[in-house]
XYZ file of C-alpha atoms in Angstrom:
555
model
C -30.511 -9.453 -60.838
C -33.486 -7.382 -61.888
C -34.733 -8.090 -65.396
C -35.931 -5.066 -67.311
C -38.526 -6.730 -69.518
C -41.173 -4.987 -71.553
C -43.604 -7.753 -72.453
C -44.882 -7.560 -75.994
C -42.086 -5.230 -77.069
C -39.514 -7.855 -76.200
C -41.517 -10.468 -78.050
C -41.737 -8.529 -81.230
C -38.473 -6.690 -81.535
C -37.082 -7.447 -84.970
C -33.517 -7.937 -86.093
C -31.889 -4.678 -85.117
C -30.086 -6.197 -82.206
C -26.797 -5.082 -83.600
C -27.224 -1.370 -83.003
C -24.995 -1.215 -79.940
C -22.071 -3.262 -81.238
C -18.796 -2.132 -82.727
C -18.747 -1.023 -86.358
C -16.476 -1.941 -89.253
C -16.608 0.654 -92.032
C -16.263 -0.342 -95.679
C -15.236 2.926 -97.339
C -15.946 1.579 -100.821
C -19.719 1.682 -100.462
C -20.456 3.575 -97.283
C -22.060 0.534 -95.643
C -21.461 -0.035 -91.956
C -21.483 -3.724 -91.083
C -22.039 -4.673 -87.475
C -20.104 -7.484 -85.866
C -20.030 -9.116 -82.477
C -18.119 -6.791 -80.177
C -16.314 -9.735 -78.609
C -15.026 -11.055 -81.962
C -16.348 -14.369 -80.717
C -15.990 -17.604 -82.650
C -17.774 -19.576 -79.929
C -21.329 -19.006 -78.739
C -23.308 -21.110 -76.282
C -27.092 -21.045 -76.166
C -28.997 -22.521 -73.238
C -32.579 -23.635 -73.007
C -34.107 -24.145 -69.560
C -36.869 -26.747 -69.403
C -38.975 -28.570 -66.837
C -37.230 -31.853 -65.969
C -40.504 -33.813 -66.088
C -42.599 -32.204 -68.832
C -39.840 -30.831 -71.070
C -41.710 -27.525 -71.323
C -39.693 -24.335 -71.719
C -39.529 -22.243 -68.576
C -40.300 -18.557 -68.187
C -42.779 -18.520 -71.055
C -44.929 -16.014 -69.174
C -42.293 -14.590 -66.851
C -43.620 -16.397 -63.773
C -40.452 -18.424 -63.186
C -38.243 -15.311 -63.402
C -35.026 -17.206 -64.177
C -31.962 -15.534 -62.694
C -28.445 -16.273 -63.953
C -25.047 -16.034 -62.284
C -21.730 -17.298 -63.634
C -18.911 -18.670 -61.510
C -15.744 -20.677 -61.917
C -12.461 -20.360 -63.758
C -13.391 -18.278 -66.826
C -16.621 -16.683 -65.599
C -15.221 -13.153 -65.782
C -14.389 -13.585 -69.485
C -17.843 -14.725 -70.606
C -20.220 -12.082 -71.984
C -23.494 -11.873 -73.793
C -23.351 -11.637 -77.591
C -22.449 -7.953 -77.474
C -19.684 -7.963 -74.925
C -21.903 -7.035 -71.978
C -22.697 -8.813 -68.714
C -26.478 -8.629 -68.984
C -27.138 -12.268 -68.159
C -30.755 -13.256 -68.001
C -33.144 -15.718 -69.585
C -36.153 -14.736 -71.649
C -38.640 -17.461 -72.513
C -36.227 -20.044 -71.150
C -33.400 -19.036 -73.496
C -29.956 -17.592 -72.843
C -27.069 -16.900 -75.220
C -23.445 -16.381 -74.150
C -20.271 -15.577 -76.082
C -16.650 -16.558 -75.546
C -14.360 -13.670 -76.606
C -11.982 -14.241 -79.483
C -8.852 -14.039 -77.310
C -10.176 -17.037 -75.341
C -11.282 -19.232 -78.254
C -11.505 -22.750 -76.764
C -9.363 -25.643 -77.961
C -7.857 -28.797 -76.456
C -4.862 -26.731 -75.357
C -7.012 -23.802 -74.152
C -9.997 -25.278 -72.326
C -12.648 -22.764 -71.227
C -14.578 -23.612 -68.051
C -17.323 -21.847 -66.124
C -20.377 -22.747 -64.050
C -23.851 -21.480 -64.842
C -26.008 -21.020 -61.733
C -29.739 -20.631 -62.363
C -32.658 -20.042 -60.023
C -36.338 -19.981 -60.931
C -39.521 -19.471 -58.953
C -41.017 -22.857 -58.094
C -37.884 -24.802 -59.075
C -34.811 -26.158 -57.331
C -31.630 -24.188 -58.106
C -29.439 -25.527 -60.894
C -25.659 -25.345 -61.318
C -24.135 -26.642 -64.556
C -20.412 -26.940 -65.285
C -19.634 -25.908 -68.859
C -16.399 -27.178 -70.424
C -15.559 -25.931 -73.936
C -12.671 -27.315 -75.970
C -13.595 -26.403 -79.533
C -15.055 -23.357 -81.244
C -18.431 -22.982 -82.893
C -22.071 -22.736 -81.852
C -23.116 -24.933 -78.908
C -26.685 -25.620 -77.809
C -27.272 -27.004 -74.309
C -30.509 -28.018 -72.595
C -30.687 -27.574 -68.807
C -33.521 -29.417 -67.016
C -34.778 -27.889 -63.758
C -36.825 -29.704 -61.115
C -40.211 -28.310 -60.162
C -40.935 -28.215 -56.441
C -44.555 -29.157 -57.174
C -43.896 -31.852 -59.792
C -40.554 -33.481 -59.015
C -39.604 -36.823 -60.604
C -39.923 -39.919 -58.407
C -36.169 -40.176 -57.858
C -36.159 -36.704 -56.290
C -38.248 -36.645 -53.114
C -39.169 -33.176 -51.940
C -41.151 -31.827 -49.012
C -41.959 -28.395 -47.612
C -42.920 -27.346 -44.106
C -43.271 -24.304 -41.866
C -41.103 -24.268 -38.759
C -42.764 -22.235 -36.024
C -41.612 -21.582 -32.493
C -38.463 -19.606 -33.313
C -37.694 -17.198 -30.480
C -36.768 -13.539 -30.857
C -33.140 -14.634 -30.480
C -33.497 -17.012 -33.429
C -33.484 -20.162 -31.267
C -35.777 -23.170 -31.660
C -38.129 -23.803 -28.753
C -38.487 -27.538 -29.516
C -36.790 -30.350 -31.393
C -37.582 -30.413 -35.119
C -37.541 -33.343 -37.572
C -38.415 -33.412 -41.285
C -38.181 -36.106 -43.962
C -39.541 -36.368 -47.530
C -41.184 -39.555 -48.802
C -39.389 -42.668 -49.975
C -37.759 -42.716 -53.405
C -37.930 -45.569 -55.913
C -35.034 -47.213 -54.061
C -36.920 -47.076 -50.763
C -34.448 -44.529 -49.423
C -34.783 -41.026 -48.043
C -33.151 -38.428 -45.798
C -34.085 -36.954 -42.426
C -32.986 -33.703 -40.808
C -32.945 -33.277 -37.027
C -32.546 -29.890 -35.328
C -32.314 -29.761 -31.540
C -34.185 -27.274 -29.386
C -32.011 -24.264 -28.594
C -30.266 -24.310 -31.981
C -29.861 -20.780 -33.331
C -30.849 -20.180 -36.962
C -28.743 -17.426 -38.525
C -28.446 -15.580 -41.825
C -25.160 -15.246 -43.714
C -24.069 -12.439 -41.363
C -24.605 -14.521 -38.232
C -27.782 -12.668 -37.234
C -30.599 -14.816 -35.830
C -33.824 -15.028 -37.836
C -37.252 -14.800 -36.221
C -40.837 -15.711 -36.987
C -42.054 -18.633 -39.065
C -39.392 -20.341 -41.179
C -40.261 -21.996 -44.500
C -38.332 -25.251 -44.941
C -37.719 -27.133 -48.203
C -35.872 -30.466 -48.146
C -35.047 -32.429 -51.311
C -33.487 -35.900 -51.357
C -31.766 -37.205 -54.501
C -31.816 -40.975 -55.032
C -28.382 -42.022 -56.391
C -30.027 -44.769 -58.463
C -32.258 -42.235 -60.181
C -31.575 -40.649 -63.544
C -32.407 -37.153 -62.294
C -29.666 -37.018 -59.669
C -26.802 -36.574 -62.083
C -28.481 -33.726 -63.938
C -29.834 -32.069 -60.788
C -26.827 -31.935 -58.492
C -24.460 -28.997 -58.975
C -21.762 -29.288 -61.596
C -20.192 -32.230 -63.361
C -19.889 -35.131 -60.909
C -17.414 -36.884 -63.193
C -14.919 -34.002 -62.934
C -15.823 -31.762 -60.022
C -13.618 -28.907 -58.717
C -12.875 -29.200 -54.996
C -11.821 -26.493 -52.543
C -8.543 -28.223 -51.674
C -7.465 -27.930 -55.314
C -7.827 -30.077 -58.405
C -10.724 -32.260 -59.472
C -12.593 -35.280 -58.134
C -14.716 -37.931 -59.817
C -17.616 -38.702 -57.487
C -19.347 -41.977 -56.800
C -22.454 -40.406 -55.261
C -24.252 -42.515 -52.641
C -26.964 -39.943 -51.939
C -27.529 -36.193 -51.772
C -29.801 -33.550 -50.262
C -30.647 -29.893 -50.724
C -32.009 -27.982 -47.717
C -33.314 -24.401 -47.881
C -34.814 -22.327 -45.053
C -36.308 -18.824 -45.295
C -37.771 -16.491 -42.689
C -39.613 -14.101 -44.964
C -36.964 -12.659 -47.273
C -34.112 -13.695 -44.961
C -32.316 -16.906 -45.909
C -31.018 -19.170 -43.155
C -27.402 -20.074 -43.931
C -25.705 -21.079 -40.643
C -26.320 -22.613 -37.216
C -24.527 -22.064 -33.926
C -24.738 -25.835 -33.342
C -24.547 -28.206 -36.326
C -27.810 -29.873 -37.273
C -27.904 -33.611 -38.031
C -28.761 -35.185 -41.384
C -29.314 -38.930 -41.802
C -29.334 -40.442 -45.281
C -30.198 -44.054 -46.117
C -28.195 -45.972 -48.725
C -29.881 -48.016 -51.492
C -29.439 -51.783 -51.261
C -26.673 -53.073 -53.515
C -24.747 -49.784 -53.602
C -21.141 -50.344 -54.566
C -17.815 -48.630 -54.076
C -15.537 -47.629 -56.911
C -13.647 -50.906 -56.676
C -16.844 -52.838 -57.413
C -17.349 -54.211 -53.885
C -20.540 -53.644 -51.917
C -20.793 -50.850 -49.370
C -21.112 -52.387 -45.893
C -21.473 -51.179 -42.317
C -18.153 -49.855 -41.064
C -17.104 -48.337 -44.402
C -16.116 -44.675 -44.387
C -17.641 -42.242 -46.881
C -16.944 -38.590 -47.593
C -19.420 -35.825 -46.771
C -19.203 -32.971 -49.297
C -20.971 -29.595 -49.437
C -21.288 -27.379 -52.504
C -19.970 -23.809 -52.407
C -21.964 -21.964 -55.059
C -19.951 -18.760 -54.683
C -16.760 -20.530 -55.788
C -18.443 -23.293 -57.833
C -16.663 -26.109 -56.005
C -17.187 -28.937 -53.510
C -15.664 -29.080 -50.014
C -14.916 -32.274 -48.089
C -16.550 -31.474 -44.729
C -15.985 -34.762 -42.902
C -15.653 -38.514 -43.225
C -18.410 -40.582 -41.623
C -18.927 -44.282 -40.938
C -21.742 -46.323 -42.490
C -24.094 -47.959 -39.967
C -26.965 -50.455 -40.202
C -30.496 -49.418 -39.211
C -32.314 -52.448 -37.798
C -35.710 -50.747 -38.164
C -35.483 -50.020 -41.891
C -33.082 -52.798 -42.824
C -30.967 -50.271 -44.715
C -27.489 -48.888 -44.357
C -27.304 -45.209 -43.491
C -24.936 -42.339 -42.785
C -25.481 -39.550 -40.247
C -23.461 -36.352 -40.527
C -23.395 -32.831 -39.053
C -24.305 -29.761 -41.133
C -23.099 -26.369 -39.941
C -24.462 -24.478 -42.939
C -27.043 -24.899 -45.698
C -26.275 -25.808 -49.294
C -26.365 -28.980 -51.385
C -24.637 -31.894 -49.619
C -23.714 -35.353 -50.844
C -22.429 -38.618 -49.388
C -19.839 -39.909 -51.824
C -16.555 -41.515 -52.647
C -14.208 -39.102 -54.355
C -11.368 -40.239 -56.602
C -8.728 -37.623 -57.366
C -8.469 -36.816 -61.054
C -5.652 -35.334 -63.106
C -6.216 -31.749 -64.177
C -5.844 -32.528 -67.866
C -8.859 -33.720 -69.794
C -8.848 -36.591 -72.233
C -11.000 -36.765 -75.346
C -12.695 -39.297 -77.555
C -12.988 -38.770 -81.282
C -16.377 -39.654 -82.735
C -16.346 -40.125 -86.511
C -19.647 -40.057 -88.390
C -20.532 -41.943 -91.551
C -23.757 -41.732 -93.569
C -25.162 -42.209 -97.052
C -26.706 -38.739 -96.952
C -23.920 -36.468 -95.836
C -25.486 -33.324 -97.267
C -28.444 -33.715 -94.934
C -26.425 -34.258 -91.785
C -24.142 -31.342 -92.555
C -27.118 -29.018 -92.227
C -29.374 -30.608 -89.633
C -30.045 -29.921 -85.972
C -32.831 -32.476 -85.741
C -30.592 -34.900 -83.847
C -29.629 -34.618 -80.200
C -26.748 -36.242 -78.388
C -26.739 -37.045 -74.696
C -23.980 -38.548 -72.594
C -24.402 -41.484 -70.232
C -22.093 -43.569 -68.111
C -22.483 -46.817 -66.237
C -21.632 -50.464 -65.894
C -23.379 -53.835 -65.757
C -26.294 -52.552 -67.801
C -27.043 -49.578 -65.540
C -26.743 -46.233 -67.298
C -27.001 -42.756 -65.837
C -27.156 -39.370 -67.558
C -23.818 -37.591 -67.483
C -23.389 -33.882 -67.995
C -25.936 -32.094 -70.153
C -27.744 -32.700 -73.418
C -26.478 -31.025 -76.567
C -27.585 -30.660 -80.135
C -25.167 -32.828 -82.079
C -22.490 -31.041 -84.088
C -22.004 -33.060 -87.255
C -18.981 -32.860 -89.499
C -17.651 -35.376 -91.981
C -14.407 -33.463 -92.454
C -13.133 -33.957 -88.901
C -14.264 -36.027 -85.903
C -16.459 -34.649 -83.156
C -14.587 -34.498 -79.849
C -16.145 -35.445 -76.517
C -14.381 -35.032 -73.191
C -14.165 -38.227 -71.161
C -12.443 -37.282 -67.905
C -9.804 -39.992 -67.605
C -9.445 -41.341 -64.084
C -6.137 -41.525 -62.249
C -6.718 -45.051 -60.940
C -7.779 -48.398 -62.403
C -11.494 -47.739 -61.780
C -13.613 -46.092 -64.428
C -17.008 -46.354 -66.029
C -17.311 -46.496 -69.770
C -19.100 -43.619 -71.455
C -22.110 -44.279 -73.630
C -23.165 -41.780 -76.281
C -26.813 -41.744 -77.237
C -28.171 -40.099 -80.377
C -31.841 -39.743 -81.151
C -34.014 -37.888 -83.596
C -35.858 -34.994 -81.970
C -38.947 -35.931 -83.963
C -38.859 -39.500 -82.598
C -36.941 -39.868 -79.340
C -37.508 -43.641 -79.362
C -35.382 -43.977 -82.508
C -32.014 -44.275 -80.791
C -28.480 -45.353 -81.611
C -25.775 -45.892 -79.015
C -22.013 -45.572 -79.035
C -19.616 -46.732 -76.344
C -16.070 -45.675 -75.519
C -13.577 -45.515 -72.712
C -10.696 -43.064 -72.422
C -8.547 -45.197 -74.720
C -11.050 -45.840 -77.480
C -12.510 -43.798 -80.320
C -15.767 -44.720 -82.008
C -17.409 -44.540 -85.411
C -21.135 -43.857 -85.675
C -22.935 -45.021 -88.806
C -26.044 -42.854 -89.013
C -28.982 -45.016 -90.146
C -30.567 -44.810 -93.574
C -33.946 -44.127 -91.959
C -32.625 -40.809 -90.678
C -31.703 -39.568 -94.133
C -33.605 -36.960 -96.121
C -32.915 -36.895 -99.854
C -33.607 -34.361 -102.608
C -32.863 -31.475 -100.307
C -32.576 -27.873 -101.424
C -30.060 -25.584 -99.771
C -30.926 -21.940 -99.258
C -29.823 -18.917 -97.251
C -31.520 -16.768 -94.656
C -30.405 -13.166 -95.098
C -30.745 -10.135 -92.893
C -29.734 -6.493 -93.079
C -31.486 -3.424 -91.713
C -31.086 0.263 -90.935
C -32.714 3.109 -89.047
C -34.583 5.927 -90.857
C -32.121 8.583 -89.725
C -29.084 6.586 -90.987
C -30.232 4.901 -94.229
C -26.673 4.420 -95.498
C -25.635 2.440 -92.442
C -26.686 -1.125 -93.094
C -26.439 -3.526 -90.184
C -25.728 -7.215 -90.846
C -25.801 -9.199 -87.595
C -23.913 -12.240 -86.365
C -26.443 -14.085 -84.200
C -27.772 -17.576 -83.371
C -31.000 -18.275 -85.250
C -33.833 -20.543 -84.123
C -36.904 -21.724 -86.015
C -40.252 -23.133 -84.943
C -43.126 -24.223 -87.130
C -45.900 -21.637 -87.289
C -48.285 -22.003 -84.361
C -46.023 -24.340 -82.362
C -43.854 -21.893 -80.451
C -45.245 -23.066 -77.097
C -44.964 -26.794 -77.906
C -42.094 -28.418 -75.906
C -39.151 -29.482 -78.050
C -40.500 -27.944 -81.250
C -37.697 -25.411 -81.725
C -34.748 -25.962 -84.071
C -31.366 -24.322 -83.782
C -30.499 -23.455 -87.369
C -26.987 -22.271 -86.608
C -25.039 -19.058 -86.271
C -25.772 -16.315 -88.769
C -22.534 -14.607 -89.783
C -22.558 -11.095 -91.208
C -26.226 -11.357 -92.076
C -26.230 -14.776 -93.790
C -27.032 -18.321 -92.639
C -27.141 -21.397 -94.861
C -29.670 -24.145 -94.151
C -31.763 -26.587 -96.199
C -35.182 -28.178 -96.675
C -33.908 -31.120 -94.630
C -34.107 -28.862 -91.590
C -37.020 -26.588 -92.525
C -39.610 -28.644 -94.360
C -40.618 -27.369 -97.771
C -44.160 -26.018 -97.948
C -44.381 -25.153 -94.234
C -44.206 -21.770 -92.538
C -41.727 -21.044 -89.754
C -41.215 -18.315 -87.195
C -37.546 -17.313 -86.933
C -36.102 -15.808 -83.779
C -32.872 -15.092 -81.922
C -31.648 -13.920 -78.517
C -30.499 -10.342 -77.945
C -28.848 -10.051 -74.541
C -31.657 -11.517 -72.417
C -34.438 -10.669 -74.880
C -36.214 -13.019 -77.223
C -36.345 -11.322 -80.634
C -38.642 -12.527 -83.411
C -36.892 -11.926 -86.723
C -40.070 -12.531 -88.712
C -42.197 -10.306 -86.483
C -42.987 -6.656 -86.061
C -42.666 -4.355 -83.094
C -45.633 -2.254 -84.154
C -48.457 -4.789 -84.496
C -47.621 -7.565 -82.009
C -46.975 -10.257 -84.605
C -44.561 -13.210 -84.277
C -44.550 -13.480 -88.052
C -43.541 -16.438 -90.206
C -42.052 -17.230 -93.619
C -42.891 -19.943 -96.123
C -40.085 -22.374 -96.964
C -39.983 -23.030 -100.713
C -36.300 -23.856 -101.189
C -35.430 -20.290 -102.160
C -33.494 -17.766 -100.081
C -35.436 -16.077 -97.284
C -34.597 -12.390 -97.070
C -35.662 -10.847 -93.759
C -34.148 -7.475 -94.593
C -36.254 -4.367 -94.139
C -35.835 -0.868 -92.693
C -36.740 -0.351 -89.060
C -39.330 2.147 -87.969
C -38.285 5.069 -85.810
C -40.156 3.500 -82.897
C -38.220 0.258 -83.245
C -34.898 2.041 -83.491
C -35.622 4.177 -80.450
C -36.463 1.103 -78.403
C -33.470 -0.946 -79.549
C -31.028 1.900 -79.102
C -32.399 2.462 -75.618
């Protein structure tokens, strides 16, 4: 997907992002109010960050993040104006769920977000929505030049490919050892033909990139495609994976991607000591494990074969060797069939400062699972949605058999990620979270952020947008983790408080228009991010647009 980005203009476009949406005419005053064309009550914003540094991606356009949606409801998902212009600007993306598909427990909305970025491993994230409102999800991506220790990655150039696409000599490649002392090794025999997706042999030098994911590492469960606790499979239904190891192998001959081989190549993956099966017993030589490949086009896993675990006397580790007829992400795993229906836990919040928590986004929630004191990230990280009127619901993915891992819910303040509280639940247990006194902010002042605008040639047509609104303290836009999701502005108004935006400080306010980052406090004419002082009073961003701004936004 080609992104049509005008740097500078995109940065500074102000809040006229509603010019192309549908119009609702109020005949009593001649005002035209602009609403989301999808009549959406559910919006999802994504932020793409470096898995190691936490820095936002695509800040200068170098990563060139590309987005594709797949899965069950992919065709129904749009941008905030009913279009399919999916793309990330400054590491941000906003999507809308149309009103006719408003998610609930009885109408679960599912899709997979596939993202690629220059210098990063591809990412595929399963999104499951079961309640309406504004969601904010962080997606970490792994840099090929600065991968975490539990993801071992190596690159190489394979030469000696004949004009027919055949290797002239045997080829072997392996990344370094992970924290568990494990790795993977690919072996390609001489004479093997390397082919593109159409079965045509590639020629010339071939760039090879092999990544190994340590199953004991925390990065594996956020790096592998989809939700490993409830993964769609090609034979139908869902599987909960107990991943023993995984790899991602990519090969390119110039712009041509190698996808298939006339003779399967061989991959050997070592197994960390102490690895266990779902029943709690140790994996031993002679056990059979499933070999799964990921089909990005259909956003699902396929069971390719079942292979036997062997013992390597040289390394002293167990290992599995399996054939690969095509390239994608592969994993060695146990797969337990799951029922199609989801189960949910209710999380009830209590606090002595409810007014603060009703308006804050300074707290993040992340999901973990594990046993015996070993916890692994599960799914993706969200900004917590607090309500004292009704519990927050979290999907748990009930297993069909007696085996399951409890889920652990971790909350922390964004301003101090070491200040953490934990909650634990299984599929039959709800939890209550007592938010600590130290997290409270008292003597808060509530205020509104308002926005309406118009073009010079239509002064009687006021536009009042419905958009997600972010804030960042003046001068800190490029600081990782400094942004705050204020909420979803509806018909030109958003309520917040001095518990979220600190009194006496200046903030830059911005939103996402299709794949453009739009600074609401800025100006298109003079290249200014802009900012507003928070004094506890309403902030009115309303102003007329210039003809230049209108021409750009209408175009």
